Amino acid sequence: MSLIVQKFGGSSVATISRIENVAKKAIASREAGHDVVVVVSAMKGETDRLMALADDAAGSNNPSPRELDLLLSTGETVTITLLTMVLERLGAAARCYTGAQVQILTDSAFSKARIQDIDAELLRDDLGAGRIVVVAGFQGVDENGSITTLGRGGSDTTAVALAAALEADECQIYTDVDGVYTTDPRVVPTARRLEKITFEEMLELASLGSKVLQIRAVEFAGKYQVPLRVLSSFEDGPGTLITMEGDDMTQGSMEEPLIAGIAFNRDEAKVTMIGVPDTPGIAAQILGPIAQANIEVDMIVQNISNEGLTDFTFTVNKTEYDRAMQILQQQANALGAREVFGDTGIIKLSLVGVGMRSHAGVASRMFNALAAEGINIQMISTSEIKISVVVDEKYLELGTRTLHKAFDLDEKSGKTVSVEGQQTE
Ligand code: ADP
Ligand code: ASP
Ligand code: MG
């Protein structure tokens, strides 16, 4: 007998009839002889609805972070109770728990709390008694007893963390697509489902904007070696297995693809300081106050200097753009820089693949493909297994499709992808 953690996202629990579908899957696994822990998200759209209510209530204030997290956590609390009622109606023994009830202990960073510890004993007792255990995703509790949330998409992390704590045999993430694709199938309909992808590649894709798995969930799975699989809630299939690098065909094999996938990120903005004196310590002076304000910086570019002056550009999250611009303006005055300007109309496109390590020419193939479509590259950054470029936001679809084709990632058979909400409804 094995222990399986199954996580179902918002669209998988959007209605009572879909919750019934989830219940039937959990019962089928239980009847196949497995111990089953189910983690659920809020019903589709619920977290957004609660956020909008909080914004209305707080008006020109920002909603207080502690109260906002308590509010947002209610979405998942609703789903666990409904699922448990349906399970019992269908004849299964079940019990549900909030994050606080199972002691998913987190730090106190409201809206992006990190899990520190989980007390799995309570759950083991239930499993031992033959019950299906249902746990609310996305929420935890800090040492003061305040309810916290783990960031958007955080139910993935709850599931993987529980799987690690319970030493589960597999953590299954059920969602509205039938696996991890070469890119978001909603943007590129010819995207291909991957049989397998390495943790390392999945981690890069998640951190570069691919929202199919929350990045912390992938980090956790890698750290605690939790076998992780992404599957469809709506149809049967093998899904995509996230593997340790070095497993069978994932490295060094003739079948190893150059590029595993393409990610895009719409959430960044670009800020530039023009005409900065090019002296030692200048980067630290510009970025120091940005770091002190707790603003995360992603790509950084400094031009070669011309007559002792240089330009300095970096990207930040759009939500921190206004603050970054304010700080930069103050710094520009202090440093005697010529000008500061910003641009929120950008996106970042990234190619990811462990195959890049052993192949030259990926960057030039990427740049040629974009140039052939007249897409201007504004910034470039590379690391061992990824290349990212910043381009105008109007090129999101064209840029992604162009790169998908240029790296031979298109589905050869012409089979269309099964994406819930796009085809059948
Ligand atoms: P859930 O509510 O089940 O957590 P999400 O919306 O968080 O679902 O994640 C699933 C979505 O991720 C898909 O509908 C798809 O649009 C998007 N996505 C982005 N990149 C990829 C990718 N490479 N493969 C599959 N899905 C992707
Ligand atoms: N309900 C939360 C969200 O919408 C968490 C999750 O679904 O994973 O982000
Ligand atoms: Mg998600």
PDB file of N, CA and C in Angstrom, residues 260-329:
ATOM      1  N   ALA A 260      13.673  22.396 -23.262  1.00  0.00           N
ATOM      2  CA  ALA A 260      12.534  21.696 -22.658  1.00  0.00           C
ATOM      3  C   ALA A 260      11.274  22.529 -22.812  1.00  0.00           C
ATOM      4  N   GLY A 261      11.412  23.844 -22.636  1.00  0.00           N
ATOM      5  CA  GLY A 261      10.208  24.658 -22.720  1.00  0.00           C
ATOM      6  C   GLY A 261      10.491  26.141 -22.787  1.00  0.00           C
ATOM      7  N   ILE A 262       9.408  26.878 -23.012  1.00  0.00           N
ATOM      8  CA  ILE A 262       9.485  28.343 -23.135  1.00  0.00           C
ATOM      9  C   ILE A 262       8.536  28.959 -22.107  1.00  0.00           C
ATOM     10  N   ALA A 263       9.043  29.920 -21.354  1.00  0.00           N
ATOM     11  CA  ALA A 263       8.195  30.603 -20.362  1.00  0.00           C
ATOM     12  C   ALA A 263       8.092  32.071 -20.739  1.00  0.00           C
ATOM     13  N   PHE A 264       7.007  32.699 -20.308  1.00  0.00           N
ATOM     14  CA  PHE A 264       6.931  34.160 -20.465  1.00  0.00           C
ATOM     15  C   PHE A 264       6.448  34.764 -19.163  1.00  0.00           C
ATOM     16  N   ASN A 265       6.813  36.020 -18.959  1.00  0.00           N
ATOM     17  CA  ASN A 265       6.437  36.699 -17.728  1.00  0.00           C
ATOM     18  C   ASN A 265       5.937  38.092 -18.070  1.00  0.00           C
ATOM     19  N   ARG A 266       4.674  38.351 -17.683  1.00  0.00           N
ATOM     20  CA  ARG A 266       4.058  39.660 -17.956  1.00  0.00           C
ATOM     21  C   ARG A 266       4.176  40.581 -16.751  1.00  0.00           C
ATOM     22  N   ASP A 267       4.794  40.108 -15.686  1.00  0.00           N
ATOM     23  CA  ASP A 267       4.702  40.833 -14.412  1.00  0.00           C
ATOM     24  C   ASP A 267       5.849  41.797 -14.151  1.00  0.00           C
ATOM     25  N   GLU A 268       6.777  41.926 -15.108  1.00  0.00           N
ATOM     26  CA  GLU A 268       7.925  42.789 -14.820  1.00  0.00           C
ATOM     27  C   GLU A 268       7.840  44.136 -15.537  1.00  0.00           C
ATOM     28  N   ALA A 269       8.561  45.128 -14.999  1.00  0.00           N
ATOM     29  CA  ALA A 269       8.680  46.453 -15.606  1.00  0.00           C
ATOM     30  C   ALA A 269      10.159  46.819 -15.617  1.00  0.00           C
ATOM     31  N   LYS A 270      10.498  47.749 -16.520  1.00  0.00           N
ATOM     32  CA  LYS A 270      11.912  48.080 -16.730  1.00  0.00           C
ATOM     33  C   LYS A 270      12.166  49.511 -16.261  1.00  0.00           C
ATOM     34  N   VAL A 271      13.248  49.726 -15.534  1.00  0.00           N
ATOM     35  CA  VAL A 271      13.599  51.099 -15.135  1.00  0.00           C
ATOM     36  C   VAL A 271      15.050  51.385 -15.554  1.00  0.00           C
ATOM     37  N   THR A 272      15.284  52.622 -15.981  1.00  0.00           N
ATOM     38  CA  THR A 272      16.596  52.977 -16.540  1.00  0.00           C
ATOM     39  C   THR A 272      17.085  54.306 -15.976  1.00  0.00           C
ATOM     40  N   MET A 273      18.365  54.364 -15.646  1.00  0.00           N
ATOM     41  CA  MET A 273      18.989  55.633 -15.277  1.00  0.00           C
ATOM     42  C   MET A 273      20.020  55.960 -16.365  1.00  0.00           C
ATOM     43  N   ILE A 274      19.875  57.122 -16.962  1.00  0.00           N
ATOM     44  CA  ILE A 274      20.727  57.519 -18.102  1.00  0.00           C
ATOM     45  C   ILE A 274      21.787  58.520 -17.639  1.00  0.00           C
ATOM     46  N   GLY A 275      22.986  58.375 -18.190  1.00  0.00           N
ATOM     47  CA  GLY A 275      24.017  59.378 -17.932  1.00  0.00           C
ATOM     48  C   GLY A 275      24.519  59.386 -16.498  1.00  0.00           C
ATOM     49  N   VAL A 276      24.818  58.185 -15.979  1.00  0.00           N
ATOM     50  CA  VAL A 276      25.357  58.078 -14.614  1.00  0.00           C
ATOM     51  C   VAL A 276      26.888  58.129 -14.702  1.00  0.00           C
ATOM     52  N   PRO A 277      27.562  58.875 -13.809  1.00  0.00           N
ATOM     53  CA  PRO A 277      29.025  58.856 -13.825  1.00  0.00           C
ATOM     54  C   PRO A 277      29.539  57.429 -13.639  1.00  0.00           C
ATOM     55  N   ASP A 278      30.438  56.983 -14.530  1.00  0.00           N
ATOM     56  CA  ASP A 278      30.905  55.590 -14.500  1.00  0.00           C
ATOM     57  C   ASP A 278      32.088  55.445 -13.567  1.00  0.00           C
ATOM     58  N   THR A 279      31.798  55.357 -12.268  1.00  0.00           N
ATOM     59  CA  THR A 279      32.861  55.264 -11.262  1.00  0.00           C
ATOM     60  C   THR A 279      32.647  54.015 -10.416  1.00  0.00           C
ATOM     61  N   PRO A 280      33.722  53.515  -9.740  1.00  0.00           N
ATOM     62  CA  PRO A 280      33.537  52.313  -8.922  1.00  0.00           C
ATOM     63  C   PRO A 280      32.446  52.539  -7.869  1.00  0.00           C
ATOM     64  N   GLY A 281      31.639  51.507  -7.654  1.00  0.00           N
ATOM     65  CA  GLY A 281      30.620  51.579  -6.602  1.00  0.00           C
ATOM     66  C   GLY A 281      29.282  52.111  -7.077  1.00  0.00           C
ATOM     67  N   ILE A 282      29.208  52.469  -8.374  1.00  0.00           N
ATOM     68  CA  ILE A 282      27.978  53.109  -8.840  1.00  0.00           C
ATOM     69  C   ILE A 282      26.780  52.140  -8.795  1.00  0.00           C
ATOM     70  N   ALA A 283      27.026  50.886  -9.175  1.00  0.00           N
ATOM     71  CA  ALA A 283      25.926  49.911  -9.169  1.00  0.00           C
ATOM     72  C   ALA A 283      25.406  49.720  -7.753  1.00  0.00           C
ATOM     73  N   ALA A 284      26.332  49.658  -6.806  1.00  0.00           N
ATOM     74  CA  ALA A 284      25.923  49.479  -5.411  1.00  0.00           C
ATOM     75  C   ALA A 284      25.127  50.693  -4.937  1.00  0.00           C
ATOM     76  N   GLN A 285      25.552  51.881  -5.371  1.00  0.00           N
ATOM     77  CA  GLN A 285      24.826  53.078  -4.928  1.00  0.00           C
ATOM     78  C   GLN A 285      23.420  53.148  -5.509  1.00  0.00           C
ATOM     79  N   ILE A 286      23.271  52.646  -6.726  1.00  0.00           N
ATOM     80  CA  ILE A 286      21.931  52.669  -7.336  1.00  0.00           C
ATOM     81  C   ILE A 286      21.049  51.580  -6.732  1.00  0.00           C
ATOM     82  N   LEU A 287      21.607  50.368  -6.613  1.00  0.00           N
ATOM     83  CA  LEU A 287      20.767  49.237  -6.189  1.00  0.00           C
ATOM     84  C   LEU A 287      20.627  49.114  -4.675  1.00  0.00           C
ATOM     85  N   GLY A 288      21.547  49.739  -3.915  1.00  0.00           N
ATOM     86  CA  GLY A 288      21.479  49.659  -2.447  1.00  0.00           C
ATOM     87  C   GLY A 288      20.124  50.099  -1.899  1.00  0.00           C
ATOM     88  N   PRO A 289      19.689  51.315  -2.224  1.00  0.00           N
ATOM     89  CA  PRO A 289      18.400  51.775  -1.689  1.00  0.00           C
ATOM     90  C   PRO A 289      17.223  50.952  -2.200  1.00  0.00           C
ATOM     91  N   ILE A 290      17.368  50.378  -3.391  1.00  0.00           N
ATOM     92  CA  ILE A 290      16.298  49.514  -3.921  1.00  0.00           C
ATOM     93  C   ILE A 290      16.202  48.253  -3.053  1.00  0.00           C
ATOM     94  N   ALA A 291      17.362  47.691  -2.712  1.00  0.00           N
ATOM     95  CA  ALA A 291      17.366  46.492  -1.855  1.00  0.00           C
ATOM     96  C   ALA A 291      16.842  46.831  -0.457  1.00  0.00           C
ATOM     97  N   GLN A 292      17.249  48.000   0.048  1.00  0.00           N
ATOM     98  CA  GLN A 292      16.776  48.383   1.395  1.00  0.00           C
ATOM     99  C   GLN A 292      15.256  48.496   1.437  1.00  0.00           C
ATOM    100  N   ALA A 293      14.674  48.902   0.309  1.00  0.00           N
ATOM    101  CA  ALA A 293      13.211  49.024   0.260  1.00  0.00           C
ATOM    102  C   ALA A 293      12.556  47.666   0.000  1.00  0.00           C
ATOM    103  N   ASN A 294      13.373  46.590   0.027  1.00  0.00           N
ATOM    104  CA  ASN A 294      12.855  45.236  -0.153  1.00  0.00           C
ATOM    105  C   ASN A 294      12.267  44.990  -1.537  1.00  0.00           C
ATOM    106  N   ILE A 295      12.782  45.706  -2.535  1.00  0.00           N
ATOM    107  CA  ILE A 295      12.299  45.522  -3.906  1.00  0.00           C
ATOM    108  C   ILE A 295      13.228  44.524  -4.594  1.00  0.00           C
ATOM    109  N   GLU A 296      12.628  43.455  -5.123  1.00  0.00           N
ATOM    110  CA  GLU A 296      13.446  42.436  -5.787  1.00  0.00           C
ATOM    111  C   GLU A 296      13.806  42.872  -7.202  1.00  0.00           C
ATOM    112  N   VAL A 297      15.074  42.724  -7.543  1.00  0.00           N
ATOM    113  CA  VAL A 297      15.540  43.110  -8.875  1.00  0.00           C
ATOM    114  C   VAL A 297      15.809  41.840  -9.658  1.00  0.00           C
ATOM    115  N   ASP A 298      15.424  41.845 -10.946  1.00  0.00           N
ATOM    116  CA  ASP A 298      15.680  40.638 -11.738  1.00  0.00           C
ATOM    117  C   ASP A 298      16.845  40.882 -12.698  1.00  0.00           C
ATOM    118  N   MET A 299      16.583  41.260 -13.935  1.00  0.00           N
ATOM    119  CA  MET A 299      17.685  41.435 -14.895  1.00  0.00           C
ATOM    120  C   MET A 299      18.369  42.781 -14.675  1.00  0.00           C
ATOM    121  N   ILE A 300      19.687  42.805 -14.830  1.00  0.00           N
ATOM    122  CA  ILE A 300      20.433  44.060 -14.681  1.00  0.00           C
ATOM    123  C   ILE A 300      21.368  44.208 -15.878  1.00  0.00           C
ATOM    124  N   VAL A 301      21.371  45.405 -16.476  1.00  0.00           N
ATOM    125  CA  VAL A 301      22.294  45.659 -17.581  1.00  0.00           C
ATOM    126  C   VAL A 301      22.969  47.002 -17.376  1.00  0.00           C
ATOM    127  N   GLN A 302      24.305  47.026 -17.503  1.00  0.00           N
ATOM    128  CA  GLN A 302      24.999  48.314 -17.501  1.00  0.00           C
ATOM    129  C   GLN A 302      25.737  48.446 -18.822  1.00  0.00           C
ATOM    130  N   ASN A 303      25.535  49.563 -19.491  1.00  0.00           N
ATOM    131  CA  ASN A 303      26.204  49.786 -20.776  1.00  0.00           C
ATOM    132  C   ASN A 303      27.680  50.083 -20.594  1.00  0.00           C
ATOM    133  N   ILE A 304      28.483  49.882 -21.668  1.00  0.00           N
ATOM    134  CA  ILE A 304      29.867  50.366 -21.593  1.00  0.00           C
ATOM    135  C   ILE A 304      29.814  51.893 -21.547  1.00  0.00           C
ATOM    136  N   SER A 305      30.843  52.486 -20.956  1.00  0.00           N
ATOM    137  CA  SER A 305      30.720  53.919 -20.742  1.00  0.00           C
ATOM    138  C   SER A 305      31.177  54.716 -21.949  1.00  0.00           C
ATOM    139  N   ASN A 306      30.594  55.879 -22.064  1.00  0.00           N
ATOM    140  CA  ASN A 306      30.907  56.777 -23.152  1.00  0.00           C
ATOM    141  C   ASN A 306      31.211  58.132 -22.510  1.00  0.00           C
ATOM    142  N   GLU A 307      32.420  58.623 -22.689  1.00  0.00           N
ATOM    143  CA  GLU A 307      32.856  59.879 -22.068  1.00  0.00           C
ATOM    144  C   GLU A 307      32.587  59.896 -20.568  1.00  0.00           C
ATOM    145  N   GLY A 308      32.889  58.755 -19.918  1.00  0.00           N
ATOM    146  CA  GLY A 308      32.787  58.702 -18.455  1.00  0.00           C
ATOM    147  C   GLY A 308      31.368  58.562 -17.925  1.00  0.00           C
ATOM    148  N   LEU A 309      30.399  58.439 -18.843  1.00  0.00           N
ATOM    149  CA  LEU A 309      29.007  58.266 -18.394  1.00  0.00           C
ATOM    150  C   LEU A 309      28.474  56.925 -18.875  1.00  0.00           C
ATOM    151  N   THR A 310      27.573  56.342 -18.086  1.00  0.00           N
ATOM    152  CA  THR A 310      27.004  55.059 -18.502  1.00  0.00           C
ATOM    153  C   THR A 310      25.495  55.051 -18.247  1.00  0.00           C
ATOM    154  N   ASP A 311      24.802  54.038 -18.814  1.00  0.00           N
ATOM    155  CA  ASP A 311      23.363  53.865 -18.555  1.00  0.00           C
ATOM    156  C   ASP A 311      23.176  52.570 -17.782  1.00  0.00           C
ATOM    157  N   PHE A 312      22.184  52.563 -16.905  1.00  0.00           N
ATOM    158  CA  PHE A 312      21.975  51.431 -16.015  1.00  0.00           C
ATOM    159  C   PHE A 312      20.490  51.059 -16.072  1.00  0.00           C
ATOM    160  N   THR A 313      20.209  49.807 -16.420  1.00  0.00           N
ATOM    161  CA  THR A 313      18.804  49.372 -16.548  1.00  0.00           C
ATOM    162  C   THR A 313      18.573  48.107 -15.736  1.00  0.00           C
ATOM    163  N   PHE A 314      17.421  48.010 -15.081  1.00  0.00           N
ATOM    164  CA  PHE A 314      17.066  46.741 -14.434  1.00  0.00           C
ATOM    165  C   PHE A 314      15.552  46.541 -14.441  1.00  0.00           C
ATOM    166  N   THR A 315      15.123  45.320 -14.135  1.00  0.00           N
ATOM    167  CA  THR A 315      13.680  45.050 -14.096  1.00  0.00           C
ATOM    168  C   THR A 315      13.249  44.718 -12.672  1.00  0.00           C
ATOM    169  N   VAL A 316      12.001  45.125 -12.370  1.00  0.00           N
ATOM    170  CA  VAL A 316      11.396  44.837 -11.061  1.00  0.00           C
ATOM    171  C   VAL A 316       9.978  44.343 -11.319  1.00  0.00           C
ATOM    172  N   ASN A 317       9.333  43.819 -10.283  1.00  0.00           N
ATOM    173  CA  ASN A 317       7.946  43.414 -10.443  1.00  0.00           C
ATOM    174  C   ASN A 317       7.080  44.666 -10.659  1.00  0.00           C
ATOM    175  N   LYS A 318       6.057  44.544 -11.518  1.00  0.00           N
ATOM    176  CA  LYS A 318       5.197  45.708 -11.811  1.00  0.00           C
ATOM    177  C   LYS A 318       4.590  46.314 -10.544  1.00  0.00           C
ATOM    178  N   THR A 319       4.309  45.469  -9.556  1.00  0.00           N
ATOM    179  CA  THR A 319       3.680  45.988  -8.334  1.00  0.00           C
ATOM    180  C   THR A 319       4.647  46.906  -7.575  1.00  0.00           C
ATOM    181  N   GLU A 320       5.953  46.822  -7.869  1.00  0.00           N
ATOM    182  CA  GLU A 320       6.920  47.639  -7.139  1.00  0.00           C
ATOM    183  C   GLU A 320       7.502  48.753  -8.014  1.00  0.00           C
ATOM    184  N   TYR A 321       6.914  48.882  -9.209  1.00  0.00           N
ATOM    185  CA  TYR A 321       7.452  49.831 -10.197  1.00  0.00           C
ATOM    186  C   TYR A 321       7.427  51.271  -9.673  1.00  0.00           C
ATOM    187  N   ASP A 322       6.283  51.711  -9.136  1.00  0.00           N
ATOM    188  CA  ASP A 322       6.174  53.121  -8.713  1.00  0.00           C
ATOM    189  C   ASP A 322       7.209  53.440  -7.636  1.00  0.00           C
ATOM    190  N   ARG A 323       7.343  52.528  -6.686  1.00  0.00           N
ATOM    191  CA  ARG A 323       8.318  52.774  -5.601  1.00  0.00           C
ATOM    192  C   ARG A 323       9.737  52.774  -6.138  1.00  0.00           C
ATOM    193  N   ALA A 324      10.027  51.854  -7.060  1.00  0.00           N
ATOM    194  CA  ALA A 324      11.378  51.792  -7.634  1.00  0.00           C
ATOM    195  C   ALA A 324      11.686  53.090  -8.377  1.00  0.00           C
ATOM    196  N   MET A 325      10.707  53.601  -9.134  1.00  0.00           N
ATOM    197  CA  MET A 325      10.924  54.844  -9.887  1.00  0.00           C
ATOM    198  C   MET A 325      11.193  56.015  -8.940  1.00  0.00           C
ATOM    199  N   GLN A 326      10.436  56.076  -7.850  1.00  0.00           N
ATOM    200  CA  GLN A 326      10.634  57.157  -6.856  1.00  0.00           C
ATOM    201  C   GLN A 326      12.051  57.131  -6.291  1.00  0.00           C
ATOM    202  N   ILE A 327      12.466  55.937  -5.886  1.00  0.00           N
ATOM    203  CA  ILE A 327      13.798  55.789  -5.285  1.00  0.00           C
ATOM    204  C   ILE A 327      14.876  56.154  -6.301  1.00  0.00           C
ATOM    205  N   LEU A 328      14.678  55.703  -7.540  1.00  0.00           N
ATOM    206  CA  LEU A 328      15.670  55.957  -8.583  1.00  0.00           C
ATOM    207  C   LEU A 328      15.784  57.449  -8.885  1.00  0.00           C
ATOM    208  N   GLN A 329      14.646  58.118  -8.854  1.00  0.00           N
ATOM    209  CA  GLN A 329      14.651  59.561  -9.110  1.00  0.00           C
ATOM    210  C   GLN A 329      15.490  60.282  -8.047  1.00  0.00           C
TER     211      GLN A 329
END
